[in-house]
Amino acid sequence: MKETSPDGLLIEGSWLADDEAHRRSKEGAFIRPQSSFRRFVTADGSSGLPAEPGRYHLYAALSCPWAHRALILRALKGLEDTISLSIVAPWTTGFGWSFAEYPGSTKADVNDTDFLYQVYQKADPRYTGRVTVPLLWDKKTRTIVSQRIG
Ligand SMILES: N[C@@H](CCC(=O)N[C@@H](CS)C(=O)NCC(=O)O)C(=O)O
């Protein structure tokens, strides 16, 4: 069985593999930082992110229950042809989520990256924080719409 736990994070835009000090408090509690990207797509576009077919891209992992929620909603709302999808490999290998070959995963990412942290770097080259799924990407402005932590 391969490693399944997340194994790093971005600090000022650089990948830090050994993240234990950032992950747990001295008492051992799991640290859940605030999400940096937390915007909303709205039907009327009042958020600055109008609901437009083909504009948004979802990143998910089949091994992540929170990503399942996004995948289920996308299916129930009939948005599978509207919101494109990348599925990362279900395990991580020292660089967080990747587009490594795995049944059910997508090898090529819409952003042409090998690892999900590189998508975060495109959105913010100085991003500090966790690299998580589910993640929604705006293909038009080439940045992250939302990412949830905790
Ligand atoms: N509560 C968040 C959870 C997102 C989350 O923590 N996803 C996990 C996988 S299940 C992840 O990507 N973790 C990577 C990390 O913490 O570095 C949500 O609702 O989306």
PDB file of C-alpha atoms and ligand atoms in Angstrom:
ATOM      1  CA  MET A   1       0.000   0.000   0.000  1.00  0.00           C
ATOM      2  CA  LYS A   2       1.356   3.395  -0.954  1.00  0.00           C
ATOM      3  CA  GLU A   3       1.573   6.422   1.304  1.00  0.00           C
ATOM      4  CA  THR A   4      -1.852   8.066   1.502  1.00  0.00           C
ATOM      5  CA  SER A   5      -1.337  10.926   3.929  1.00  0.00           C
ATOM      6  CA  PRO A   6      -0.555  14.417   2.608  1.00  0.00           C
ATOM      7  CA  ASP A   7       3.140  15.119   2.869  1.00  0.00           C
ATOM      8  CA  GLY A   8       4.013  18.751   2.451  1.00  0.00           C
ATOM      9  CA  LEU A   9       2.814  22.244   1.794  1.00  0.00           C
ATOM     10  CA  LEU A  10       3.822  25.447   0.038  1.00  0.00           C
ATOM     11  CA  ILE A  11       5.737  28.129   1.931  1.00  0.00           C
ATOM     12  CA  GLU A  12       6.056  31.436   0.056  1.00  0.00           C
ATOM     13  CA  GLY A  13       5.536  29.490  -3.158  1.00  0.00           C
ATOM     14  CA  SER A  14       8.121  26.755  -2.480  1.00  0.00           C
ATOM     15  CA  TRP A  15       7.296  23.148  -1.702  1.00  0.00           C
ATOM     16  CA  LEU A  16       8.270  22.046   1.808  1.00  0.00           C
ATOM     17  CA  ALA A  17       8.217  18.279   2.087  1.00  0.00           C
ATOM     18  CA  ASP A  18       8.680  17.974   5.834  1.00  0.00           C
ATOM     19  CA  ASP A  19       5.622  19.764   7.130  1.00  0.00           C
ATOM     20  CA  GLU A  20       5.142  18.228  10.549  1.00  0.00           C
ATOM     21  CA  ALA A  21       5.808  21.534  12.349  1.00  0.00           C
ATOM     22  CA  HIS A  22       3.131  23.207  10.206  1.00  0.00           C
ATOM     23  CA  ARG A  23       0.665  20.352  10.525  1.00  0.00           C
ATOM     24  CA  ARG A  24       0.555  19.824  14.290  1.00  0.00           C
ATOM     25  CA  SER A  25       0.666  22.091  17.307  1.00  0.00           C
ATOM     26  CA  LYS A  26       3.104  21.347  20.146  1.00  0.00           C
ATOM     27  CA  GLU A  27       0.243  19.523  21.838  1.00  0.00           C
ATOM     28  CA  GLY A  28      -0.243  17.355  18.749  1.00  0.00           C
ATOM     29  CA  ALA A  29      -3.490  18.919  17.519  1.00  0.00           C
ATOM     30  CA  PHE A  30      -4.035  19.095  13.747  1.00  0.00           C
ATOM     31  CA  ILE A  31      -3.632  22.707  12.536  1.00  0.00           C
ATOM     32  CA  ARG A  32      -6.307  23.787  10.063  1.00  0.00           C
ATOM     33  CA  PRO A  33      -5.282  27.091   8.467  1.00  0.00           C
ATOM     34  CA  GLN A  34      -7.815  29.369   6.796  1.00  0.00           C
ATOM     35  CA  SER A  35      -8.383  28.836   3.104  1.00  0.00           C
ATOM     36  CA  SER A  36      -6.700  31.539   0.985  1.00  0.00           C
ATOM     37  CA  PHE A  37      -8.957  31.024  -1.999  1.00  0.00           C
ATOM     38  CA  ARG A  38     -12.595  31.217  -1.120  1.00  0.00           C
ATOM     39  CA  ARG A  39     -14.719  32.841  -3.784  1.00  0.00           C
ATOM     40  CA  PHE A  40     -18.065  31.855  -5.247  1.00  0.00           C
ATOM     41  CA  VAL A  41     -19.467  31.336  -8.715  1.00  0.00           C
ATOM     42  CA  THR A  42     -22.894  32.983  -8.985  1.00  0.00           C
ATOM     43  CA  ALA A  43     -25.636  32.824 -11.614  1.00  0.00           C
ATOM     44  CA  ASP A  44     -25.803  36.627 -11.968  1.00  0.00           C
ATOM     45  CA  GLY A  45     -22.044  37.127 -11.839  1.00  0.00           C
ATOM     46  CA  SER A  46     -22.319  39.497  -8.865  1.00  0.00           C
ATOM     47  CA  SER A  47     -19.350  37.755  -7.257  1.00  0.00           C
ATOM     48  CA  GLY A  48     -17.230  38.548 -10.304  1.00  0.00           C
ATOM     49  CA  LEU A  49     -17.387  34.872 -11.214  1.00  0.00           C
ATOM     50  CA  PRO A  50     -20.412  34.273 -13.433  1.00  0.00           C
ATOM     51  CA  ALA A  51     -21.651  30.739 -14.056  1.00  0.00           C
ATOM     52  CA  GLU A  52     -20.352  30.130 -17.583  1.00  0.00           C
ATOM     53  CA  PRO A  53     -20.299  26.757 -19.313  1.00  0.00           C
ATOM     54  CA  GLY A  54     -16.768  25.485 -19.822  1.00  0.00           C
ATOM     55  CA  ARG A  55     -15.136  28.159 -17.682  1.00  0.00           C
ATOM     56  CA  TYR A  56     -14.452  26.226 -14.474  1.00  0.00           C
ATOM     57  CA  HIS A  57     -12.359  23.146 -13.792  1.00  0.00           C
ATOM     58  CA  LEU A  58     -12.625  20.855 -10.777  1.00  0.00           C
ATOM     59  CA  TYR A  59      -9.666  19.022  -9.254  1.00  0.00           C
ATOM     60  CA  ALA A  60     -10.598  16.020  -7.147  1.00  0.00           C
ATOM     61  CA  ALA A  61      -9.152  12.836  -5.668  1.00  0.00           C
ATOM     62  CA  LEU A  62     -11.184   9.650  -5.612  1.00  0.00           C
ATOM     63  CA  SER A  63      -9.636   8.896  -2.220  1.00  0.00           C
ATOM     64  CA  CYS A  64     -10.902  12.135  -0.652  1.00  0.00           C
ATOM     65  CA  PRO A  65     -14.383  12.211   0.898  1.00  0.00           C
ATOM     66  CA  TRP A  66     -14.577  16.012   0.623  1.00  0.00           C
ATOM     67  CA  ALA A  67     -13.795  15.750  -3.062  1.00  0.00           C
ATOM     68  CA  HIS A  68     -16.568  13.155  -3.332  1.00  0.00           C
ATOM     69  CA  ARG A  69     -19.030  15.823  -2.245  1.00  0.00           C
ATOM     70  CA  ALA A  70     -17.970  18.090  -5.102  1.00  0.00           C
ATOM     71  CA  LEU A  71     -18.068  15.199  -7.581  1.00  0.00           C
ATOM     72  CA  ILE A  72     -21.521  14.108  -6.416  1.00  0.00           C
ATOM     73  CA  LEU A  73     -22.895  17.644  -6.670  1.00  0.00           C
ATOM     74  CA  ARG A  74     -21.393  18.087 -10.140  1.00  0.00           C
ATOM     75  CA  ALA A  75     -23.134  14.862 -11.239  1.00  0.00           C
ATOM     76  CA  LEU A  76     -26.501  15.531  -9.547  1.00  0.00           C
ATOM     77  CA  LYS A  77     -26.673  19.057 -10.990  1.00  0.00           C
ATOM     78  CA  GLY A  78     -25.931  17.739 -14.480  1.00  0.00           C
ATOM     79  CA  LEU A  79     -22.748  19.791 -14.719  1.00  0.00           C
ATOM     80  CA  GLU A  80     -20.430  17.103 -16.064  1.00  0.00           C
ATOM     81  CA  ASP A  81     -20.305  18.727 -19.518  1.00  0.00           C
ATOM     82  CA  THR A  82     -20.101  22.215 -17.989  1.00  0.00           C
ATOM     83  CA  ILE A  83     -17.334  21.841 -15.404  1.00  0.00           C
ATOM     84  CA  SER A  84     -14.298  19.930 -16.635  1.00  0.00           C
ATOM     85  CA  LEU A  85     -12.465  17.590 -14.287  1.00  0.00           C
ATOM     86  CA  SER A  86      -9.008  16.390 -13.294  1.00  0.00           C
ATOM     87  CA  ILE A  87      -8.630  13.410 -10.995  1.00  0.00           C
ATOM     88  CA  VAL A  88      -5.304  13.230  -9.186  1.00  0.00           C
ATOM     89  CA  ALA A  89      -3.678   9.941  -8.244  1.00  0.00           C
ATOM     90  CA  PRO A  90      -5.242   8.666  -5.005  1.00  0.00           C
ATOM     91  CA  TRP A  91      -1.973   8.665  -3.065  1.00  0.00           C
ATOM     92  CA  THR A  92       0.813  11.182  -2.557  1.00  0.00           C
ATOM     93  CA  THR A  93       4.521  10.604  -2.972  1.00  0.00           C
ATOM     94  CA  GLY A  94       6.358  13.406  -1.195  1.00  0.00           C
ATOM     95  CA  PHE A  95       5.096  16.245  -3.388  1.00  0.00           C
ATOM     96  CA  GLY A  96       1.433  16.155  -2.494  1.00  0.00           C
ATOM     97  CA  TRP A  97      -1.267  15.301  -5.014  1.00  0.00           C
ATOM     98  CA  SER A  98       0.042  14.386  -8.462  1.00  0.00           C
ATOM     99  CA  PHE A  99      -1.172  13.458 -11.931  1.00  0.00           C
ATOM    100  CA  ALA A 100       0.683  10.154 -11.828  1.00  0.00           C
ATOM    101  CA  GLU A 101      -0.789   7.330 -13.855  1.00  0.00           C
ATOM    102  CA  TYR A 102      -3.449   5.422 -11.971  1.00  0.00           C
ATOM    103  CA  PRO A 103      -6.733   3.775 -13.043  1.00  0.00           C
ATOM    104  CA  GLY A 104      -9.489   6.382 -12.891  1.00  0.00           C
ATOM    105  CA  SER A 105      -7.060   9.296 -12.657  1.00  0.00           C
ATOM    106  CA  THR A 106      -6.355  11.824 -15.382  1.00  0.00           C
ATOM    107  CA  LYS A 107      -2.738  11.905 -16.469  1.00  0.00           C
ATOM    108  CA  ALA A 108      -2.781  15.289 -18.152  1.00  0.00           C
ATOM    109  CA  ASP A 109      -3.899  18.313 -16.213  1.00  0.00           C
ATOM    110  CA  VAL A 110      -5.672  21.277 -17.842  1.00  0.00           C
ATOM    111  CA  ASN A 111      -2.830  23.424 -16.464  1.00  0.00           C
ATOM    112  CA  ASP A 112      -0.177  21.082 -17.869  1.00  0.00           C
ATOM    113  CA  THR A 113       1.358  20.367 -14.479  1.00  0.00           C
ATOM    114  CA  ASP A 114       2.605  17.151 -12.901  1.00  0.00           C
ATOM    115  CA  PHE A 115       1.650  18.064  -9.346  1.00  0.00           C
ATOM    116  CA  LEU A 116      -1.285  19.931  -7.861  1.00  0.00           C
ATOM    117  CA  TYR A 117       1.000  22.283  -5.927  1.00  0.00           C
ATOM    118  CA  GLN A 118       2.093  23.688  -9.309  1.00  0.00           C
ATOM    119  CA  VAL A 119      -1.498  24.759  -9.955  1.00  0.00           C
ATOM    120  CA  TYR A 120      -1.376  26.724  -6.701  1.00  0.00           C
ATOM    121  CA  GLN A 121       1.923  28.296  -7.800  1.00  0.00           C
ATOM    122  CA  LYS A 122       0.244  29.451 -11.018  1.00  0.00           C
ATOM    123  CA  ALA A 123      -2.540  31.076  -9.011  1.00  0.00           C
ATOM    124  CA  ASP A 124      -0.152  32.694  -6.543  1.00  0.00           C
ATOM    125  CA  PRO A 125       3.628  32.282  -6.930  1.00  0.00           C
ATOM    126  CA  ARG A 126       4.037  33.209  -3.251  1.00  0.00           C
ATOM    127  CA  TYR A 127       1.230  31.074  -1.861  1.00  0.00           C
ATOM    128  CA  THR A 128       1.706  29.721   1.654  1.00  0.00           C
ATOM    129  CA  GLY A 129      -0.558  26.925   2.774  1.00  0.00           C
ATOM    130  CA  ARG A 130      -1.872  23.478   2.174  1.00  0.00           C
ATOM    131  CA  VAL A 131      -2.447  22.013  -1.271  1.00  0.00           C
ATOM    132  CA  THR A 132      -5.843  20.367  -1.081  1.00  0.00           C
ATOM    133  CA  VAL A 133      -8.663  18.868  -3.076  1.00  0.00           C
ATOM    134  CA  PRO A 134     -11.378  19.629  -3.974  1.00  0.00           C
ATOM    135  CA  LEU A 135     -10.163  22.691  -5.839  1.00  0.00           C
ATOM    136  CA  LEU A 136     -12.023  24.824  -8.392  1.00  0.00           C
ATOM    137  CA  TRP A 137     -10.014  26.596 -11.098  1.00  0.00           C
ATOM    138  CA  ASP A 138     -11.118  29.495 -13.313  1.00  0.00           C
ATOM    139  CA  LYS A 139      -9.761  28.892 -16.822  1.00  0.00           C
ATOM    140  CA  LYS A 140     -10.631  32.448 -17.892  1.00  0.00           C
ATOM    141  CA  THR A 141      -8.679  34.403 -15.259  1.00  0.00           C
ATOM    142  CA  ARG A 142      -6.288  31.495 -14.676  1.00  0.00           C
ATOM    143  CA  THR A 143      -6.591  31.376 -10.925  1.00  0.00           C
ATOM    144  CA  ILE A 144      -8.151  29.385  -8.120  1.00  0.00           C
ATOM    145  CA  VAL A 145     -11.788  30.081  -7.287  1.00  0.00           C
ATOM    146  CA  SER A 146     -11.944  28.089  -4.111  1.00  0.00           C
ATOM    147  CA  GLN A 147     -10.145  25.570  -2.040  1.00  0.00           C
ATOM    148  CA  ARG A 148     -11.417  24.294   1.269  1.00  0.00           C
ATOM    149  CA  ILE A 149      -9.389  23.405   4.327  1.00  0.00           C
ATOM    150  CA  GLY A 150     -10.769  21.959   7.507  1.00  0.00           C
TER     151      GLY A 150
HETATM  152  N1  LIG B   1     -12.994  20.239   4.583  1.00  0.00           N
HETATM  153  C1  LIG B   1     -12.293  20.433   3.343  1.00  0.00           C
HETATM  154  C2  LIG B   1     -11.254  19.369   3.258  1.00  0.00           C
HETATM  155  C3  LIG B   1     -10.306  19.364   2.119  1.00  0.00           C
HETATM  156  C4  LIG B   1      -9.159  18.446   2.463  1.00  0.00           C
HETATM  157  O1  LIG B   1      -8.636  18.512   3.593  1.00  0.00           O
HETATM  158  N2  LIG B   1      -8.756  17.568   1.527  1.00  0.00           N
HETATM  159  C5  LIG B   1      -7.670  16.671   1.808  1.00  0.00           C
HETATM  160  C6  LIG B   1      -7.875  15.319   1.130  1.00  0.00           C
HETATM  161  S1  LIG B   1      -9.297  14.462   1.754  1.00  0.00           S
HETATM  162  C7  LIG B   1      -6.370  17.214   1.256  1.00  0.00           C
HETATM  163  O2  LIG B   1      -6.296  17.567   0.100  1.00  0.00           O
HETATM  164  N3  LIG B   1      -5.369  17.292   2.114  1.00  0.00           N
HETATM  165  C8  LIG B   1      -4.059  17.733   1.732  1.00  0.00           C
HETATM  166  C9  LIG B   1      -3.356  18.450   2.854  1.00  0.00           C
HETATM  167  O3  LIG B   1      -3.967  18.677   3.911  1.00  0.00           O
HETATM  168  O4  LIG B   1      -2.193  18.784   2.662  1.00  0.00           O
HETATM  169  C10 LIG B   1     -13.362  20.493   2.271  1.00  0.00           C
HETATM  170  O5  LIG B   1     -14.524  20.549   2.643  1.00  0.00           O
HETATM  171  O6  LIG B   1     -13.075  20.537   1.084  1.00  0.00           O
END
